[in-house]
PDB file of C-alpha atoms in Angstrom:
ATOM      1  CA  MET A 948     -60.866 -30.112  24.722  1.00 58.00           C
ATOM      2  CA  ALA A 949     -62.784 -32.760  22.983  1.00 84.00           C
ATOM      3  CA  LEU A 950     -62.691 -35.473  26.264  1.00 84.00           C
ATOM      4  CA  LYS A 951     -63.981 -32.128  29.064  1.00 82.00           C
ATOM      5  CA  GLU A 952     -66.670 -31.282  25.535  1.00 85.00           C
ATOM      6  CA  SER A 953     -67.942 -34.747  26.154  1.00 85.00           C
ATOM      7  CA  VAL A 954     -67.111 -34.723  29.451  1.00 80.00           C
ATOM      8  CA  ASP A 955     -69.455 -31.545  30.315  1.00 82.00           C
ATOM      9  CA  SER A 956     -72.084 -32.678  27.397  1.00 85.00           C
ATOM     10  CA  PHE A 957     -72.959 -36.230  29.625  1.00 83.00           C
ATOM     11  CA  LEU A 958     -73.147 -34.496  32.636  1.00 81.00           C
ATOM     12  CA  ALA A 959     -75.875 -32.231  31.277  1.00 84.00           C
ATOM     13  CA  THR A 960     -77.447 -34.930  29.653  1.00 86.00           C
ATOM     14  CA  HIS A 961     -77.673 -37.010  33.287  1.00 82.00           C
ATOM     15  CA  ASP A 962     -78.484 -33.802  34.663  1.00 83.00           C
ATOM     16  CA  MET A 963     -75.345 -33.395  36.741  1.00 85.00           C
ATOM     17  CA  ALA A 964     -73.135 -31.301  38.183  1.00 84.00           C
ATOM     18  CA  PRO A 965     -69.456 -31.350  37.805  1.00 85.00           C
ATOM     19  CA  ALA A 966     -69.570 -30.722  42.031  1.00 84.00           C
ATOM     20  CA  ASP A 967     -71.889 -34.086  42.208  1.00 87.00           C
ATOM     21  CA  ILE A 968     -68.856 -36.372  40.557  1.00 89.00           C
ATOM     22  CA  PRO A 969     -67.087 -36.545  43.796  1.00 90.00           C
ATOM     23  CA  VAL A 970     -69.947 -37.801  46.204  1.00 91.00           C
ATOM     24  CA  PHE A 971     -71.127 -39.874  43.279  1.00 91.00           C
ATOM     25  CA  LEU A 972     -67.514 -41.572  43.343  1.00 93.00           C
ATOM     26  CA  PHE A 973     -67.518 -41.465  47.146  1.00 94.00           C
ATOM     27  CA  VAL A 974     -70.282 -43.191  47.425  1.00 94.00           C
ATOM     28  CA  HIS A 975     -69.875 -45.638  44.779  1.00 95.00           C
ATOM     29  CA  THR A 976     -66.349 -47.093  46.738  1.00 96.00           C
ATOM     30  CA  ALA A 977     -68.216 -47.066  50.002  1.00 96.00           C
ATOM     31  CA  LEU A 978     -70.921 -49.834  48.449  1.00 95.00           C
ATOM     32  CA  SER A 979     -67.719 -51.494  46.884  1.00 95.00           C
ATOM     33  CA  ALA A 980     -66.078 -51.756  50.032  1.00 96.00           C
ATOM     34  CA  ALA A 981     -69.305 -53.058  51.761  1.00 96.00           C
ATOM     35  CA  LEU A 982     -69.296 -55.574  49.250  1.00 95.00           C
ATOM     36  CA  VAL A 983     -65.636 -56.389  49.549  1.00 94.00           C
ATOM     37  CA  GLY A 984     -66.645 -57.108  53.329  1.00 95.00           C
ATOM     38  CA  SER A 985     -69.750 -58.573  53.620  1.00 94.00           C
ATOM     39  CA  THR A 986     -68.860 -61.401  50.979  1.00 91.00           C
ATOM     40  CA  TRP A 987     -65.403 -61.802  52.588  1.00 89.00           C
ATOM     41  CA  TYR A 988     -67.220 -62.422  55.888  1.00 90.00           C
ATOM     42  CA  LEU A 989     -69.822 -63.942  54.814  1.00 87.00           C
ATOM     43  CA  SER A 990     -67.192 -66.872  52.246  1.00 83.00           C
ATOM     44  CA  TYR A 991     -65.511 -67.025  56.063  1.00 84.00           C
ATOM     45  CA  VAL A 992     -68.600 -67.735  58.308  1.00 84.00           C
ATOM     46  CA  ALA A 993     -70.241 -70.581  55.951  1.00 80.00           C
ATOM     47  CA  ALA A 994     -66.550 -72.409  55.235  1.00 71.00           C
ATOM     48  CA  GLY A 995     -66.283 -72.685  59.502  1.00 64.00           C
ATOM     49  CA  SER A 996     -69.800 -73.717  60.087  1.00 60.00           C
ATOM     50  CA  GLY A 997     -69.598 -76.149  57.498  1.00 54.00           C
ATOM     51  CA  ILE A 998     -72.825 -75.168  55.781  1.00 51.00           C
ATOM     52  CA  GLY A 999     -73.174 -76.847  52.447  1.00 48.00           C
ATOM     53  CA  ALA A1000     -70.118 -79.670  52.891  1.00 48.00           C
ATOM     54  CA  VAL A1001     -70.139 -82.913  50.935  1.00 47.00           C
ATOM     55  CA  SER A1002     -68.962 -86.038  51.735  1.00 47.00           C
ATOM     56  CA  LEU A1003     -66.912 -87.105  48.542  1.00 47.00           C
ATOM     57  CA  ASP A1004     -64.641 -90.771  48.404  1.00 49.00           C
ATOM     58  CA  SER A1005     -61.765 -88.315  48.175  1.00 47.00           C
ATOM     59  CA  GLY A1006     -60.523 -88.501  52.329  1.00 52.00           C
ATOM     60  CA  GLU A1007     -60.618 -84.704  52.116  1.00 57.00           C
ATOM     61  CA  ALA A1008     -63.240 -82.524  52.729  1.00 55.00           C
ATOM     62  CA  SER A1009     -62.901 -78.687  50.821  1.00 59.00           C
ATOM     63  CA  LYS A1010     -63.782 -75.937  53.149  1.00 60.00           C
ATOM     64  CA  SER A1011     -64.932 -73.771  49.767  1.00 66.00           C
ATOM     65  CA  LEU A1012     -68.847 -72.941  49.924  1.00 64.00           C
ATOM     66  CA  ILE A1013     -69.025 -72.187  46.703  1.00 64.00           C
ATOM     67  CA  LEU A1014     -67.308 -75.732  45.012  1.00 65.00           C
ATOM     68  CA  ASN A1015     -69.847 -77.841  47.498  1.00 68.00           C
ATOM     69  CA  ALA A1016     -72.439 -76.136  47.019  1.00 70.00           C
ATOM     70  CA  LEU A1017     -71.475 -77.179  42.633  1.00 65.00           C
ATOM     71  CA  LEU A1018     -70.135 -80.620  44.395  1.00 66.00           C
ATOM     72  CA  SER A1019     -73.795 -81.368  45.576  1.00 71.00           C
ATOM     73  CA  VAL A1020     -75.458 -80.139  42.488  1.00 71.00           C
ATOM     74  CA  PRO A1021     -75.618 -83.878  40.532  1.00 75.00           C
ATOM     75  CA  ILE A1022     -75.246 -82.702  37.293  1.00 77.00           C
ATOM     76  CA  PHE A1023     -71.418 -83.028  37.745  1.00 72.00           C
ATOM     77  CA  PRO A1024     -69.293 -86.583  36.766  1.00 78.00           C
ATOM     78  CA  GLU A1025     -68.527 -88.308  40.267  1.00 77.00           C
ATOM     79  CA  LYS A1026     -65.312 -88.036  37.910  1.00 80.00           C
ATOM     80  CA  PHE A1027     -65.279 -84.487  37.288  1.00 75.00           C
ATOM     81  CA  ARG A1028     -66.519 -83.717  41.223  1.00 72.00           C
ATOM     82  CA  PHE A1029     -63.768 -85.755  42.694  1.00 76.00           C
ATOM     83  CA  LYS A1030     -61.042 -84.312  41.207  1.00 76.00           C
ATOM     84  CA  ALA A1031     -61.964 -79.971  41.235  1.00 71.00           C
ATOM     85  CA  ASN A1032     -62.299 -81.383  45.631  1.00 71.00           C
ATOM     86  CA  GLN A1033     -58.823 -82.633  45.276  1.00 75.00           C
ATOM     87  CA  VAL A1034     -57.342 -79.330  43.856  1.00 73.00           C
ATOM     88  CA  ILE A1035     -59.261 -76.796  45.577  1.00 71.00           C
ATOM     89  CA  VAL A1036     -57.799 -79.197  49.052  1.00 74.00           C
ATOM     90  CA  GLY A1037     -54.335 -79.014  47.505  1.00 76.00           C
ATOM     91  CA  LEU A1038     -54.878 -75.860  47.225  1.00 72.00           C
ATOM     92  CA  GLU A1039     -56.202 -75.293  50.517  1.00 73.00           C
ATOM     93  CA  MET A1040     -52.666 -76.938  51.920  1.00 76.00           C
ATOM     94  CA  SER A1041     -50.739 -74.963  49.459  1.00 76.00           C
ATOM     95  CA  THR A1042     -51.382 -72.130  50.915  1.00 75.00           C
ATOM     96  CA  SER A1043     -51.643 -73.129  54.939  1.00 73.00           C
ATOM     97  CA  SER A1044     -47.528 -73.645  53.871  1.00 77.00           C
ATOM     98  CA  SER A1045     -47.431 -70.084  52.861  1.00 80.00           C
ATOM     99  CA  ARG A1046     -45.027 -68.506  54.634  1.00 84.00           C
ATOM    100  CA  LEU A1047     -46.701 -65.230  55.305  1.00 82.00           C
ATOM    101  CA  VAL A1048     -50.445 -67.147  55.868  1.00 81.00           C
ATOM    102  CA  GLN A1049     -48.156 -68.352  58.651  1.00 82.00           C
ATOM    103  CA  PHE A1050     -46.477 -65.339  59.911  1.00 85.00           C
ATOM    104  CA  PHE A1051     -50.377 -64.268  60.319  1.00 82.00           C
ATOM    105  CA  GLN A1052     -51.001 -67.322  62.221  1.00 83.00           C
ATOM    106  CA  ARG A1053     -48.389 -65.876  64.914  1.00 87.00           C
ATOM    107  CA  LYS A1054     -50.042 -63.078  65.355  1.00 88.00           C
ATOM    108  CA  PHE A1055     -53.418 -63.717  65.476  1.00 86.00           C
ATOM    109  CA  PRO A1056     -53.325 -67.338  66.434  1.00 84.00           C
ATOM    110  CA  ASN A1057     -57.343 -67.354  67.014  1.00 86.00           C
ATOM    111  CA  ILE A1058     -58.182 -66.729  63.479  1.00 81.00           C
ATOM    112  CA  ASP A1059     -57.859 -69.879  60.396  1.00 80.00           C
ATOM    113  CA  ALA A1060     -55.889 -67.810  57.569  1.00 79.00           C
ATOM    114  CA  THR A1061     -56.029 -70.512  55.805  1.00 77.00           C
ATOM    115  CA  ARG A1062     -59.430 -69.556  55.613  1.00 80.00           C
ATOM    116  CA  LEU A1063     -59.222 -66.391  55.968  1.00 81.00           C
ATOM    117  CA  VAL A1064     -57.593 -66.357  52.361  1.00 79.00           C
ATOM    118  CA  SER A1065     -59.180 -69.837  51.476  1.00 78.00           C
ATOM    119  CA  SER A1066     -62.807 -67.415  51.791  1.00 81.00           C
ATOM    120  CA  TYR A1067     -61.428 -64.344  49.993  1.00 83.00           C
ATOM    121  CA  VAL A1068     -60.426 -66.285  47.081  1.00 79.00           C
ATOM    122  CA  GLU A1069     -64.189 -67.599  47.236  1.00 79.00           C
ATOM    123  CA  ALA A1070     -65.638 -64.154  47.385  1.00 84.00           C
ATOM    124  CA  LYS A1071     -63.819 -63.286  44.757  1.00 85.00           C
ATOM    125  CA  VAL A1072     -65.173 -65.847  42.686  1.00 79.00           C
ATOM    126  CA  GLY A1073     -69.248 -65.042  43.543  1.00 79.00           C
ATOM    127  CA  ARG A1074     -68.701 -61.734  43.275  1.00 88.00           C
ATOM    128  CA  LEU A1075     -67.039 -61.591  40.088  1.00 85.00           C
ATOM    129  CA  PHE A1076     -70.483 -64.418  38.975  1.00 82.00           C
ATOM    130  CA  PHE A1077     -72.513 -61.669  40.274  1.00 87.00           C
ATOM    131  CA  LYS A1078     -70.765 -58.611  38.736  1.00 91.00           C
ATOM    132  CA  PRO A1079     -73.416 -57.996  36.092  1.00 92.00           C
ATOM    133  CA  ILE A1080     -76.448 -57.319  38.828  1.00 93.00           C
ATOM    134  CA  THR A1081     -73.686 -55.564  41.572  1.00 93.00           C
ATOM    135  CA  VAL A1082     -71.832 -52.808  39.612  1.00 94.00           C
ATOM    136  CA  PRO A1083     -74.873 -51.114  37.411  1.00 94.00           C
ATOM    137  CA  GLY A1084     -76.655 -51.432  40.701  1.00 94.00           C
ATOM    138  CA  ARG A1085     -73.728 -50.093  42.527  1.00 95.00           C
ATOM    139  CA  ILE A1086     -73.962 -46.556  39.420  1.00 93.00           C
ATOM    140  CA  TRP A1087     -77.339 -46.416  39.446  1.00 93.00           C
ATOM    141  CA  ILE A1088     -77.144 -45.910  43.894  1.00 94.00           C
ATOM    142  CA  SER A1089     -74.231 -43.881  43.061  1.00 92.00           C
ATOM    143  CA  TYR A1090     -75.962 -41.777  40.655  1.00 91.00           C
ATOM    144  CA  LYS A1091     -79.317 -41.043  42.562  1.00 91.00           C
ATOM    145  CA  ALA A1092     -76.945 -40.338  45.888  1.00 90.00           C
ATOM    146  CA  SER A1093     -75.503 -37.798  44.369  1.00 89.00           C
ATOM    147  CA  LYS A1094     -78.634 -36.445  42.703  1.00 87.00           C
ATOM    148  CA  ALA A1095     -80.159 -36.661  46.688  1.00 87.00           C
ATOM    149  CA  LEU A1096     -77.484 -34.722  47.963  1.00 85.00           C
ATOM    150  CA  ARG A1097     -77.817 -32.224  45.401  1.00 82.00           C
ATOM    151  CA  HIS A1098     -81.181 -31.135  45.961  1.00 76.00           C
ATOM    152  CA  TRP A1099     -80.608 -31.750  49.190  1.00 77.00           C
ATOM    153  CA  SER A1100     -78.336 -28.565  48.842  1.00 72.00           C
ATOM    154  CA  ASP A1101     -79.549 -27.102  46.524  1.00 69.00           C
ATOM    155  CA  ARG A1102     -82.985 -26.569  48.992  1.00 67.00           C
ATOM    156  CA  GLY A1103     -80.872 -24.039  51.050  1.00 61.00           C
ATOM    157  CA  VAL A1104     -80.669 -26.021  54.058  1.00 56.00           C
ATOM    158  CA  THR A1105     -77.411 -24.960  55.452  1.00 56.00           C
ATOM    159  CA  LYS A1106     -75.649 -25.759  59.067  1.00 58.00           C
ATOM    160  CA  ASP A1107     -78.213 -22.592  60.701  1.00 58.00           C
ATOM    161  CA  HIS A1108     -81.616 -25.267  59.663  1.00 55.00           C
ATOM    162  CA  LEU A1109     -79.845 -27.880  60.981  1.00 54.00           C
ATOM    163  CA  ALA A1110     -79.820 -26.813  64.634  1.00 55.00           C
ATOM    164  CA  PHE A1111     -83.291 -25.192  64.288  1.00 52.00           C
ATOM    165  CA  TYR A1112     -84.222 -28.978  63.203  1.00 49.00           C
ATOM    166  CA  HIS A1113     -82.284 -30.796  65.889  1.00 50.00           C
ATOM    167  CA  GLY A1114     -83.148 -28.413  68.729  1.00 49.00           C
ATOM    168  CA  ARG A1115     -86.835 -28.639  68.156  1.00 49.00           C
ATOM    169  CA  MET A1116     -85.930 -32.669  68.628  1.00 47.00           C
ATOM    170  CA  GLY A1117     -84.575 -33.088  71.758  1.00 46.00           C
ATOM    171  CA  PRO A1118     -82.950 -31.499  75.049  1.00 44.00           C
ATOM    172  CA  LEU A1119     -79.327 -30.927  74.721  1.00 43.00           C
ATOM    173  CA  LEU A1120     -80.575 -27.670  72.218  1.00 43.00           C
ATOM    174  CA  ALA A1121     -78.500 -26.094  68.685  1.00 47.00           C
ATOM    175  CA  VAL A1122     -79.747 -22.656  69.268  1.00 44.00           C
ATOM    176  CA  ALA A1123     -82.164 -21.081  66.031  1.00 45.00           C
ATOM    177  CA  PRO A1124     -80.267 -18.655  64.568  1.00 47.00           C
ATOM    178  CA  SER A1125     -83.432 -16.012  64.912  1.00 48.00           C
ATOM    179  CA  VAL A1126     -82.046 -16.800  69.003  1.00 49.00           C
ATOM    180  CA  SER A1127     -79.528 -15.110  70.803  1.00 50.00           C
ATOM    181  CA  PRO A1128     -78.036 -17.140  73.505  1.00 51.00           C
ATOM    182  CA  SER A1129     -78.532 -14.245  75.999  1.00 52.00           C
ATOM    183  CA  ARG A1130     -82.216 -14.762  75.654  1.00 50.00           C
ATOM    184  CA  LEU A1131     -83.162 -18.267  77.071  1.00 47.00           C
ATOM    185  CA  ASN A1132     -83.079 -18.704  80.635  1.00 48.00           C
ATOM    186  CA  TRP A1133     -80.773 -21.490  81.673  1.00 47.00           C
TER     187      TRP A1133
END
């Protein structure tokens, strides 16, 4: 019973109802999925475009956008930059020899599966770096969205109201609740 009472007191102090929780969770999950998808896509596209490419004496350059950005900063010694590039290139090569990556490459030959895997890892690292900003932001947006939806539903907006307002907007109208369809001359 202590957990239920503490949850109820938390909801009461934040002016939320138990009915707001599903909306909060849906918005939070949708924002999380959008963040994962967008960062993965940006990392994938940036890795293929050569943005931030760094030329080192190691022979091969990494496709990693984050690593290339870090290696371009002169505060790191050349020895460290060389070793980090070797490690990332080695990881990319071992990823390309993975059976799952090879299967994916056969099924979708237009997509570079190695770049797909490395861009996911790179996006994950980027999201972890920005987590102190993104998590409170998602919580705040989810909270505001659940409050806005409850405020909207508390005002008594129903399907009939929506049909009436939609009907005033365009020619293919939903009928207002006070007008019988038989009275309309279509």
